[in-house]
Amino acid sequence: MSERILLSHGSGGELTHRLIEELFVAHFDNDQLRKLSDSSLLGRRNDEILFTTDSYVVDPIFFPGGDIGKLSVCGTVNDLAVAGAQPAYLSAGFIIEEGFPMEDLRRVVASMAREAKQAGVQIVTGDTKVVNKGKADKIFINTSGVGFLHPHLGSSLNGRGIKEGDKIIVNGHLGEHGLAVLAAREDLQISSQIHSDCASLNGLINKILNQVEGVRMMRDLTRGGLATVMCELAGQANIGIHLEEDDLPAGEQVKGLCEMLGLDPLYLANEGKFVAMVDARSADKMMDVMRADPLGRNARVIGEVVEEHPSRVVMQTRIGGRRIIEMLTGEQLPRIC
Amino acid sequence: MSERILLSHGSGGELTHRLIEELFVAHFDNDQLRKLSDSSLLGRRNDEILFTTDSYVVDPIFFPGGDIGKLSVCGTVNDLAVAGAQPAYLSAGFIIEEGFPMEDLRRVVASMAREAKQAGVQIVTGDTKVVNKGKADKIFINTSGVGFLHPHLGSSLNGRGIKEGDKIIVNGHLGEHGLAVLAAREDLQISSQIHSDCASLNGLINKILNQVEGVRMMRDLTRGGLATVMCELAGQANIGIHLEEDDLPAGEQVKGLCEMLGLDPLYLANEGKFVAMVDARSADKMMDVMRADPLGRNARVIGEVVEEHPSRVVMQTRIGGRRIIEMLTGEQLPRIC
């Protein structure tokens, strides 16, 4: 194979075929993909089907703790998992800039394959487009995902049944993905040891749904961070949300760097974190299940659903005041995912 | 709404929400999307599920006969339809360049909505990313699709049962999409009346599968054109393919422009054309069904499966010679879809 991506790799002709067979099929390695058809037959399943999509444009494409390939698998797996689905199949759509190093593409694809295996999903269909040099920034990846509703659930986890007193739990430290990507940008000259938390959460979430009753909803904390998700939920379900600043889990390095840069971990993107609302009677059980899993080791109860201030998120601050949390306005850090 | 796309439209915060609600939900208008969840619950179906993906990077984004939005719906609908699926649900992933005119986005989204309605599919989940000016070319769209196998089929149309004598049929004139896009490029100063053939083929294909027995396979004729698809099939099924140049349907304008530009309609992309292989005994019936539909009005039998030259495609030329057809090598026209 040539050392760089050429326009011909996206022509649909011979080079496209070689790229598909020697790179994608070789790494993603499954029967559906091997058929080299434009669509994939997933079989028959008498379960509720869930469907999601995300495009990934993260810059830089390699960062501590992950890369655009790993991210493109985790992100879509997590979108399905937090809705209560067991993710099963992914598609992969690549838009690549002419001249992109083949070696980097190999790294990205290998990373996708590794993460897919880890998460127990198959990448079964794909597409590759190449655009002229300067018309895209290195590589963009879309993954769409198909999953099937967890057998214990009658419907997707959409917040039905949320009520006063429900506990709000996150599975670990906030802000690591956003800061790791930011620090990896060459022009910023920031040195940090922070790694992205980028991880597939379907294994942990499956354990929760197997063992814990009364889970009302879950959401992954990506763009806009915890603050934005909390505001969305408060608005959509018309509930009051009370958070305790003291209980928000954040690593010392994240806190330090955020202070230095004037950023707020509440608004930073995560790629391996989710928030759950759960019946208060199940909160202890849920914490036990989460803490027994490496991805939930630092789980914390961070607040609860309250009757006061419907549609609003209010945080009890460390210094004793109350802060109204608003949705992210403007943009904090572009191309974080 | 602002008149241009801002980075904040992709932040996941307030402007993203407004864009989703005021533009995407308003146009795509269905219950799943209205839930504003990151994934969509499609319900339970005891049918074989098919799944496909494609990214669209066509340049220019508006061209005679269509635009990137219409194309992004037709293309993915057709990928499912030719596999024997009834397309049902699409996702839409947008990557937009900062500064892209909101008016153009509105046009593209309205066009997607119109074509989805026409094709009888719902756009049920989506994603929007915005990249800094100069980091993408206007707008790229990924659509993935979920469909269900046509009830008359036991498996997807994968060429099983192809045998000597099977007829090869296309549904109309070749090369219109490729030439329409090419002629629309401002720098080329070509004036032509050619319109893209961009169309959703699922209605016509459904009629065929309802009424015609012995359909072995179908393929849409996009990148690489008829020649590339024929070569793929000959290779994959290890069959010989005989084509008659005299029978290839092409409009006079396409022929003229191709001669002028030194292009071959056999290799040009189409977005509303497919080729089918069918049992010879069903060929007449198939032609009747196709010609009764506006999208099959110019259908032609263009060749047949032969025992000689397995894995090769040979065309009987107009002047009496034989030409071996090879897969597209290099790239003819970049960013045609």
XYZ file of C-alpha atoms in Angstrom:
674
model
C 0.000 0.000 0.000
C 1.135 3.557 -0.614
C 2.380 5.497 2.393
C -0.237 8.192 2.130
C -3.934 8.291 1.365
C -4.607 9.213 -2.264
C -7.799 10.497 -3.833
C -8.026 7.110 -5.563
C -8.513 5.416 -2.193
C -11.943 7.032 -2.193
C -12.845 6.436 -5.840
C -14.737 3.198 -5.309
C -12.277 1.479 -7.647
C -9.287 -0.762 -7.188
C -7.468 1.182 -4.471
C -10.673 1.503 -2.439
C -11.093 -2.248 -2.622
C -7.534 -2.885 -1.528
C -7.887 -0.460 1.368
C -11.087 -2.179 2.489
C -9.681 -5.679 2.241
C -6.154 -5.101 3.517
C -6.987 -2.633 6.270
C -10.627 -2.567 7.360
C -11.611 -6.187 6.861
C -8.257 -7.349 8.214
C -8.653 -5.382 11.448
C -12.384 -5.451 12.052
C -12.447 -9.132 11.103
C -16.016 -10.454 11.073
C -18.239 -12.379 8.701
C -20.576 -9.541 7.842
C -17.763 -7.233 6.762
C -16.007 -9.984 4.869
C -18.965 -10.178 2.484
C -17.895 -6.790 1.098
C -21.476 -5.793 0.553
C -22.686 -2.197 0.881
C -24.948 -3.199 3.733
C -24.802 -5.765 6.470
C -27.400 -8.374 7.371
C -27.648 -8.393 11.165
C -30.084 -11.268 11.528
C -33.432 -11.451 13.259
C -33.882 -10.386 16.884
C -37.174 -10.193 18.690
C -35.947 -7.303 20.846
C -36.444 -3.575 20.890
C -33.887 -2.026 18.535
C -32.001 1.167 19.427
C -30.132 3.264 16.884
C -27.692 6.152 17.314
C -25.053 8.138 15.419
C -22.076 10.377 16.178
C -19.354 12.000 14.124
C -15.901 12.459 15.633
C -13.691 15.391 14.675
C -11.386 15.522 17.711
C -8.184 17.552 17.345
C -5.499 16.285 17.824
C -6.408 12.803 16.660
C -3.962 11.176 19.098
C -4.032 12.243 22.760
C -3.051 10.720 26.111
C -5.483 7.929 26.896
C -6.919 7.522 23.417
C -7.289 8.600 19.833
C -10.099 9.394 17.386
C -10.537 5.693 16.634
C -11.006 4.561 20.225
C -13.227 7.580 20.855
C -15.426 6.790 17.859
C -16.173 3.349 19.267
C -16.587 4.311 22.958
C -18.747 7.318 22.215
C -21.331 5.467 20.177
C -21.267 2.402 22.442
C -21.940 4.719 25.390
C -24.821 6.515 23.665
C -26.559 3.164 23.300
C -25.605 1.850 26.737
C -26.959 4.837 28.679
C -30.291 4.453 26.882
C -30.514 0.928 28.260
C -29.356 -0.895 25.132
C -26.770 -3.595 24.797
C -24.679 -2.283 21.894
C -24.146 -4.904 19.207
C -23.209 -3.463 15.808
C -21.372 -0.366 14.608
C -20.860 1.218 11.230
C -17.732 3.210 10.431
C -17.736 6.088 7.936
C -14.351 7.668 7.234
C -13.738 11.062 5.644
C -10.005 11.316 5.057
C -7.859 14.189 3.789
C -5.696 13.386 0.791
C -2.107 12.873 1.955
C -3.061 11.509 5.392
C -0.323 9.065 6.478
C -1.314 5.435 5.972
C 0.555 4.615 9.174
C -1.747 6.913 11.159
C -4.810 5.368 9.519
C -3.520 1.941 10.509
C -3.107 3.102 14.119
C -6.619 4.564 14.185
C -8.211 1.476 12.667
C -6.285 -0.866 14.981
C -7.465 1.215 17.919
C -11.093 0.979 16.759
C -10.757 -2.781 16.376
C -9.243 -3.142 19.852
C -11.942 -1.054 21.511
C -14.730 -2.824 19.608
C -13.409 -6.163 20.824
C -13.151 -4.826 24.363
C -16.739 -3.546 24.232
C -18.056 -6.701 22.587
C -19.402 -4.998 19.459
C -18.779 -5.702 15.787
C -17.992 -3.118 13.118
C -20.070 -4.580 10.304
C -20.382 -1.962 7.586
C -18.403 1.046 6.459
C -17.611 3.720 3.941
C -14.529 5.695 2.940
C -14.421 9.074 1.289
C -11.245 10.981 0.459
C -11.317 14.754 -0.048
C -8.623 16.925 -1.581
C -5.805 18.196 0.597
C -6.993 21.141 2.691
C -10.692 20.231 2.394
C -10.841 18.307 5.694
C -8.558 18.187 8.725
C -6.765 14.808 8.632
C -9.607 12.414 9.427
C -13.221 12.510 10.579
C -15.046 9.342 11.624
C -18.757 8.703 11.908
C -19.928 5.666 13.789
C -23.554 4.699 14.015
C -24.676 1.975 16.339
C -27.436 -0.596 16.653
C -28.222 -2.196 19.994
C -30.984 -4.152 21.664
C -32.851 -3.148 24.794
C -31.586 -4.763 28.008
C -33.963 -7.639 28.816
C -34.843 -6.199 32.246
C -36.165 -2.988 30.728
C -39.572 -2.482 29.192
C -38.575 0.727 27.480
C -35.449 2.808 26.977
C -34.208 4.657 30.065
C -35.895 7.939 29.398
C -36.394 9.313 32.881
C -39.899 8.011 33.394
C -40.708 7.734 37.098
C -38.149 10.282 38.307
C -39.319 11.600 41.674
C -38.281 13.678 44.632
C -35.511 12.069 46.615
C -34.021 10.095 43.704
C -30.248 10.036 44.015
C -27.881 11.337 41.346
C -24.692 9.346 40.882
C -21.643 9.746 38.635
C -19.160 6.946 38.035
C -15.940 8.897 38.593
C -13.769 11.965 38.134
C -14.951 14.742 35.844
C -13.158 16.646 33.118
C -10.331 14.328 32.161
C -11.143 13.936 28.476
C -11.565 17.637 27.814
C -8.343 18.570 29.547
C -6.283 15.720 28.066
C -7.257 16.796 24.548
C -6.680 20.447 25.321
C -3.259 19.761 26.792
C -2.321 17.668 23.753
C -2.743 20.631 21.418
C 0.744 21.595 20.369
C 0.077 25.282 20.214
C -0.910 25.433 23.873
C 2.383 24.228 25.375
C 0.645 22.775 28.398
C 2.372 19.911 30.113
C 0.114 17.626 32.118
C -0.188 14.010 33.173
C -3.931 13.934 32.576
C -5.215 11.035 30.473
C -8.568 10.985 28.725
C -11.111 8.817 30.528
C -12.275 7.501 27.120
C -13.829 4.076 27.808
C -16.762 1.888 26.792
C -19.299 1.869 29.614
C -21.579 -0.906 28.382
C -20.026 -3.561 30.603
C -20.526 -1.545 33.797
C -23.996 -0.415 32.766
C -25.010 -3.974 31.978
C -23.993 -5.024 35.502
C -26.077 -2.195 36.939
C -29.159 -3.099 34.915
C -28.731 -6.758 35.859
C -28.574 -6.043 39.583
C -30.144 -2.701 40.443
C -33.824 -1.846 40.359
C -35.229 1.649 40.119
C -32.703 3.126 37.678
C -34.630 6.054 36.147
C -32.191 7.279 33.557
C -28.553 7.501 32.595
C -26.688 9.961 30.391
C -23.096 10.117 29.245
C -21.316 13.362 30.073
C -19.754 14.402 26.789
C -19.972 17.847 25.134
C -21.138 20.452 27.613
C -20.217 18.248 30.566
C -22.221 17.425 33.678
C -23.703 20.911 33.923
C -25.306 20.799 30.487
C -26.709 17.298 30.951
C -28.193 18.219 34.339
C -29.834 21.312 32.854
C -31.271 19.304 29.956
C -32.742 16.744 32.323
C -34.147 19.308 34.727
C -35.854 21.023 31.791
C -37.109 17.920 30.016
C -38.484 16.228 33.145
C -39.483 19.478 34.850
C -37.682 18.525 38.052
C -35.449 20.411 40.470
C -31.890 19.131 40.757
C -29.759 19.749 43.808
C -25.987 19.144 43.564
C -23.325 19.269 46.276
C -20.088 20.807 45.067
C -18.169 18.995 47.800
C -19.292 15.647 46.426
C -18.289 16.249 42.808
C -15.454 13.875 42.042
C -12.477 15.521 40.319
C -8.804 14.637 40.355
C -6.259 17.029 41.877
C -4.559 17.557 38.514
C -7.819 18.415 36.833
C -8.688 20.882 39.582
C -5.256 22.505 39.362
C -5.239 22.825 35.588
C -8.820 24.103 35.548
C -7.916 26.838 38.020
C -4.899 27.793 35.977
C -6.886 27.963 32.720
C -10.070 29.389 34.168
C -12.116 26.338 33.185
C -14.883 24.642 35.128
C -14.835 20.812 35.322
C -18.631 20.911 35.405
C -18.625 21.956 31.736
C -15.733 19.815 30.498
C -16.332 16.829 28.221
C -15.881 13.297 29.506
C -15.828 10.138 27.397
C -16.037 7.468 30.075
C -18.422 9.062 32.531
C -22.155 8.913 32.972
C -24.684 10.229 35.414
C -27.574 8.116 36.679
C -30.727 8.922 38.565
C -31.894 6.108 40.771
C -34.547 5.406 43.393
C -33.062 6.421 46.772
C -33.702 2.907 48.117
C -31.374 1.467 45.433
C -28.581 4.013 45.781
C -26.393 1.962 48.140
C -26.740 -1.156 46.020
C -25.904 0.852 42.920
C -22.805 2.325 44.544
C -21.641 -1.172 45.539
C -22.063 -2.481 42.003
C -20.306 0.527 40.519
C -17.361 0.581 42.909
C -16.666 -3.086 42.260
C -15.955 -2.213 38.613
C -12.735 -0.437 37.562
C -14.797 2.117 35.607
C -16.904 2.956 38.687
C -14.205 2.850 41.357
C -14.563 6.590 42.059
C -18.359 6.699 41.820
C -20.077 9.278 44.024
C -23.577 10.353 44.956
C -23.473 14.006 43.909
C -26.991 15.193 44.583
C -30.681 14.454 44.401
C -33.983 15.336 42.831
C -35.888 17.992 44.801
C -39.335 19.558 44.703
C -38.080 23.102 44.924
C -36.983 25.028 41.840
C -38.477 22.775 39.099
C -36.496 22.892 35.814
C -33.505 24.355 37.636
C -30.175 22.961 38.736
C -28.822 24.469 41.959
C -25.478 23.617 43.499
C -24.626 23.970 47.158
C -21.114 25.416 46.972
C -18.121 24.548 49.085
C -18.180 27.941 50.762
C -21.829 27.620 51.762
C -23.552 29.546 48.979
C -25.945 28.394 46.286
C -25.084 28.610 42.614
C -27.587 28.268 39.782
C -26.096 26.028 37.106
C -26.854 27.065 33.539
C -26.452 25.172 30.301
C -23.192 25.802 28.450
C -23.525 28.948 26.365
C -21.038 29.806 23.666
C -18.351 27.203 23.227
C -15.692 26.292 25.657
C -13.364 24.022 23.719
C -14.060 23.187 20.091
C -13.346 19.751 18.555
C -13.081 17.915 21.820
C -14.835 14.857 20.405
C -31.032 32.124 14.665
C -27.748 33.615 13.516
C -27.166 33.773 9.775
C -24.088 31.612 9.853
C -23.034 28.467 11.656
C -20.888 29.243 14.704
C -18.574 26.937 16.619
C -21.109 27.144 19.446
C -23.673 25.352 17.290
C -21.504 22.270 17.809
C -20.714 22.755 21.487
C -23.523 20.607 22.840
C -24.823 23.639 24.715
C -27.624 26.076 24.175
C -27.061 26.896 20.499
C -26.790 23.197 19.641
C -30.137 22.637 21.315
C -31.756 25.478 19.457
C -30.366 24.240 16.140
C -31.718 20.759 16.821
C -35.146 21.933 17.871
C -35.696 24.754 15.409
C -34.120 23.136 12.367
C -33.701 19.365 12.556
C -36.720 18.401 14.643
C -38.880 20.937 12.818
C -38.025 19.494 9.402
C -37.554 15.811 10.101
C -40.646 15.856 12.299
C -41.182 12.486 13.963
C -41.779 11.175 17.467
C -38.415 9.514 17.944
C -36.470 12.651 17.114
C -38.773 14.812 19.209
C -37.611 12.952 22.329
C -34.232 14.660 21.927
C -32.455 11.591 23.192
C -28.984 10.582 21.965
C -30.384 7.366 20.581
C -33.672 6.325 19.095
C -35.880 3.410 20.094
C -37.078 1.789 16.866
C -39.387 -0.783 18.404
C -39.485 -4.529 18.041
C -39.568 -6.230 14.621
C -39.329 -9.922 14.025
C -37.572 -9.410 10.697
C -34.033 -9.643 9.429
C -32.341 -6.305 10.083
C -30.030 -4.665 7.528
C -27.624 -1.859 8.378
C -25.551 0.433 6.163
C -23.617 3.701 6.239
C -22.342 6.317 3.794
C -20.708 9.709 4.109
C -21.434 12.379 1.522
C -18.838 14.984 0.568
C -20.120 16.009 -2.865
C -18.749 19.242 -4.327
C -20.575 21.470 -5.142
C -23.277 20.829 -2.562
C -26.039 22.106 -4.873
C -26.203 20.762 -8.434
C -28.873 20.320 -11.113
C -31.243 17.594 -9.981
C -30.248 17.536 -6.340
C -28.019 18.578 -3.489
C -25.951 16.938 -0.758
C -29.055 16.549 1.417
C -31.175 14.714 -1.148
C -28.146 12.624 -2.098
C -27.489 11.641 1.509
C -30.994 10.208 1.782
C -31.202 8.529 -1.656
C -27.754 6.998 -1.415
C -28.334 5.234 1.873
C -31.910 4.259 1.004
C -30.577 2.690 -2.206
C -27.804 0.767 -0.440
C -30.461 -0.919 1.668
C -32.959 -1.394 -1.148
C -30.553 -3.168 -3.513
C -29.695 -5.631 -0.729
C -33.366 -6.575 -0.565
C -34.272 -4.460 2.467
C -37.173 -2.114 2.933
C -35.412 0.989 4.293
C -37.087 2.312 7.439
C -34.837 4.529 9.571
C -31.949 6.867 8.886
C -29.481 8.690 11.095
C -27.982 12.016 10.055
C -24.518 13.123 11.174
C -23.478 16.614 10.110
C -19.940 17.992 10.053
C -20.232 21.688 9.265
C -17.577 24.316 8.615
C -17.777 27.371 10.838
C -19.315 30.238 8.866
C -21.497 27.999 6.676
C -24.622 29.987 5.751
C -27.653 29.029 7.843
C -29.793 29.524 4.752
C -27.856 26.803 2.916
C -28.179 24.469 5.890
C -31.917 25.082 5.881
C -32.087 24.216 2.179
C -30.077 21.024 2.694
C -32.147 19.912 5.681
C -35.430 20.682 3.911
C -34.215 18.639 0.960
C -33.362 15.686 3.224
C -36.786 15.898 4.833
C -38.536 15.998 1.445
C -36.610 13.026 0.096
C -37.087 11.020 3.308
C -40.839 11.574 3.054
C -40.780 10.604 -0.615
C -38.869 7.409 0.181
C -41.014 6.588 3.204
C -38.158 6.602 5.738
C -37.757 8.491 9.006
C -34.661 10.378 10.124
C -34.726 9.386 13.781
C -31.364 10.275 15.296
C -28.590 12.724 14.534
C -25.445 14.552 15.491
C -23.901 17.910 14.635
C -20.243 18.831 14.800
C -18.828 22.206 13.808
C -15.151 22.566 12.879
C -13.170 25.789 12.549
C -13.214 27.660 9.269
C -10.936 25.975 6.744
C -10.969 22.596 8.517
C -13.779 21.121 6.405
C -15.307 22.102 3.064
C -18.750 23.595 3.811
C -20.690 20.509 4.921
C -20.281 16.745 5.044
C -23.203 14.467 5.886
C -23.175 10.878 7.061
C -26.369 8.902 6.911
C -26.632 5.389 8.239
C -29.687 3.305 7.582
C -31.638 0.482 9.138
C -34.038 -1.587 7.075
C -35.858 -4.894 7.216
C -35.581 -7.713 4.711
C -38.364 -7.854 2.102
C -40.828 -10.535 3.220
C -40.419 -12.525 -0.028
C -36.699 -12.985 0.546
C -35.060 -15.546 2.808
C -31.736 -13.773 2.808
C -30.244 -10.561 1.455
C -29.772 -10.427 -2.316
C -26.178 -11.541 -2.415
C -25.930 -13.188 -5.802
C -26.651 -16.709 -4.630
C -27.926 -18.855 -7.488
C -26.438 -16.763 -10.312
C -26.093 -19.000 -13.352
C -25.287 -18.978 -17.038
C -27.955 -17.230 -19.060
C -29.132 -14.909 -16.271
C -30.021 -11.539 -17.727
C -28.409 -8.280 -16.653
C -30.727 -5.278 -16.531
C -30.215 -1.595 -15.700
C -33.087 0.746 -14.948
C -32.066 3.646 -17.154
C -29.500 6.029 -18.590
C -25.958 5.952 -17.253
C -23.666 8.748 -16.134
C -26.063 11.574 -15.364
C -25.094 12.156 -11.754
C -21.357 12.255 -12.396
C -21.676 14.665 -15.296
C -24.236 16.921 -13.602
C -21.922 17.396 -10.616
C -18.902 17.890 -12.827
C -20.664 20.472 -14.956
C -21.806 22.322 -11.836
C -18.223 22.994 -10.747
C -17.689 26.674 -11.307
C -14.066 26.353 -12.309
C -14.928 24.108 -15.244
C -17.161 26.526 -17.156
C -19.142 23.716 -18.715
C -22.665 24.478 -19.705
C -25.007 21.504 -19.900
C -28.625 20.604 -19.393
C -27.808 17.330 -17.655
C -29.559 16.721 -14.353
C -28.401 14.272 -11.717
C -30.480 11.087 -11.671
C -30.402 11.186 -7.842
C -33.507 9.260 -6.672
C -34.635 6.780 -4.051
C -35.077 3.391 -5.686
C -36.814 1.552 -2.859
C -40.301 1.993 -4.317
C -39.358 0.495 -7.683
C -37.303 -2.281 -6.086
C -40.155 -3.153 -3.760
C -42.464 -3.583 -6.756
C -39.901 -5.857 -8.400
C -39.502 -8.033 -5.309
C -43.272 -8.214 -4.922
C -43.840 -9.392 -8.485
C -40.711 -10.947 -9.960
C -39.181 -14.291 -9.014
C -35.587 -15.254 -9.627
C -33.918 -11.934 -8.869
C -30.346 -12.965 -8.002
C -28.840 -9.669 -6.974
C -29.035 -5.922 -7.383
C -26.407 -3.228 -6.976
C -26.558 0.537 -7.182
C -24.168 2.101 -9.668
C -22.446 4.835 -7.680
C -18.693 5.458 -7.441
C -16.830 3.625 -10.188
C -20.003 3.245 -12.240
C -21.393 0.189 -14.007
C -17.943 -1.048 -15.031
C -16.640 -1.269 -11.476
C -19.773 -2.963 -10.141
C -19.727 -5.532 -12.958
C -16.061 -6.318 -12.271
C -16.718 -6.707 -8.546
C -19.574 -9.104 -9.198
C -17.683 -11.131 -11.783
C -14.834 -11.515 -9.315
C -16.910 -12.221 -6.213
C -19.221 -14.757 -7.871
C -16.539 -16.096 -10.247
C -18.802 -15.678 -13.252
C -18.258 -14.369 -16.755
C -20.214 -11.266 -17.694
C -21.034 -10.371 -21.268
C -22.241 -6.837 -22.040
C -23.514 -5.359 -25.317
C -22.305 -1.815 -25.880
C -25.228 -1.161 -28.212
C -27.667 -1.907 -25.407
C -26.154 0.411 -22.802
C -28.657 3.164 -22.178
C -27.154 6.648 -22.233
C -28.706 9.969 -23.111
C -27.475 11.938 -26.134
C -26.242 14.776 -23.958
C -24.249 12.443 -21.745
C -22.688 10.792 -24.780
C -21.772 14.154 -26.276
C -20.272 15.589 -23.111
C -18.376 12.365 -22.414
C -16.820 12.467 -25.864
C -15.855 16.088 -25.402
C -14.273 15.455 -21.992
C -12.786 12.047 -22.768
C -14.909 10.321 -20.117
C -16.568 6.928 -20.290
C -20.191 6.654 -19.065
C -19.378 3.112 -17.938
C -17.258 4.531 -15.139
C -19.401 7.536 -14.208
C -21.319 7.642 -10.936
C -25.096 7.344 -10.891
C -27.359 7.959 -7.911
C -30.661 6.609 -9.179
C -29.509 3.588 -11.154
C -29.069 -0.039 -10.299
C -28.149 -3.199 -12.097
C -29.952 -6.478 -11.481
C -29.211 -10.049 -12.416
C -32.309 -12.120 -12.930
C -33.271 -15.590 -14.103
C -33.723 -15.391 -17.911
C -37.276 -16.704 -17.563
C -38.207 -13.658 -15.463
C -36.501 -11.029 -17.590
C -39.579 -10.004 -19.576
C -41.719 -9.742 -16.465
C -39.019 -7.693 -14.777
C -38.782 -5.334 -17.755
C -42.555 -4.854 -17.681
C -42.547 -3.999 -13.989
C -39.626 -1.635 -14.375
C -40.928 0.197 -17.427
C -44.249 0.842 -15.718
C -42.404 2.910 -13.088
C -41.026 6.384 -13.874
C -37.634 5.367 -12.452
C -37.449 2.344 -14.756
C -38.909 3.854 -17.912
C -35.622 3.484 -19.811
C -34.707 0.069 -18.412
C -32.674 -2.161 -20.724
C -31.306 -5.674 -20.799
C -27.602 -4.977 -21.281
C -26.032 -8.400 -21.159
C -25.955 -11.795 -19.545
C -23.998 -14.222 -17.445
C -21.801 -16.538 -19.529
C -19.663 -19.599 -18.911
C -16.661 -18.309 -20.821
C -14.097 -16.020 -19.178
C -15.035 -16.525 -15.490
C -14.260 -13.479 -13.292
C -14.059 -11.281 -16.376
C -16.345 -8.690 -17.892
C -16.249 -8.527 -21.686
C -18.176 -6.061 -23.798
C -19.172 -6.581 -27.400
C -18.446 -3.173 -28.889
C -20.521 -1.249 -31.380
C -17.918 -1.708 -34.083
C -17.823 -5.468 -33.624
C -14.805 -5.915 -31.374
C -14.555 -7.211 -27.820
C -13.336 -5.047 -24.981
C -12.278 -6.350 -21.590
C -13.764 -4.113 -18.910
C -11.512 -3.432 -15.928
C -12.337 -1.983 -12.554
C -11.777 1.759 -12.228
C -8.126 2.423 -11.458
C -6.959 5.774 -10.215
C -9.745 8.253 -9.722
C -11.855 9.779 -12.371
C -13.786 12.506 -10.596
C -13.265 13.167 -6.899
C -16.095 14.152 -4.535
C -18.892 13.091 -6.803
C -20.907 11.784 -3.860
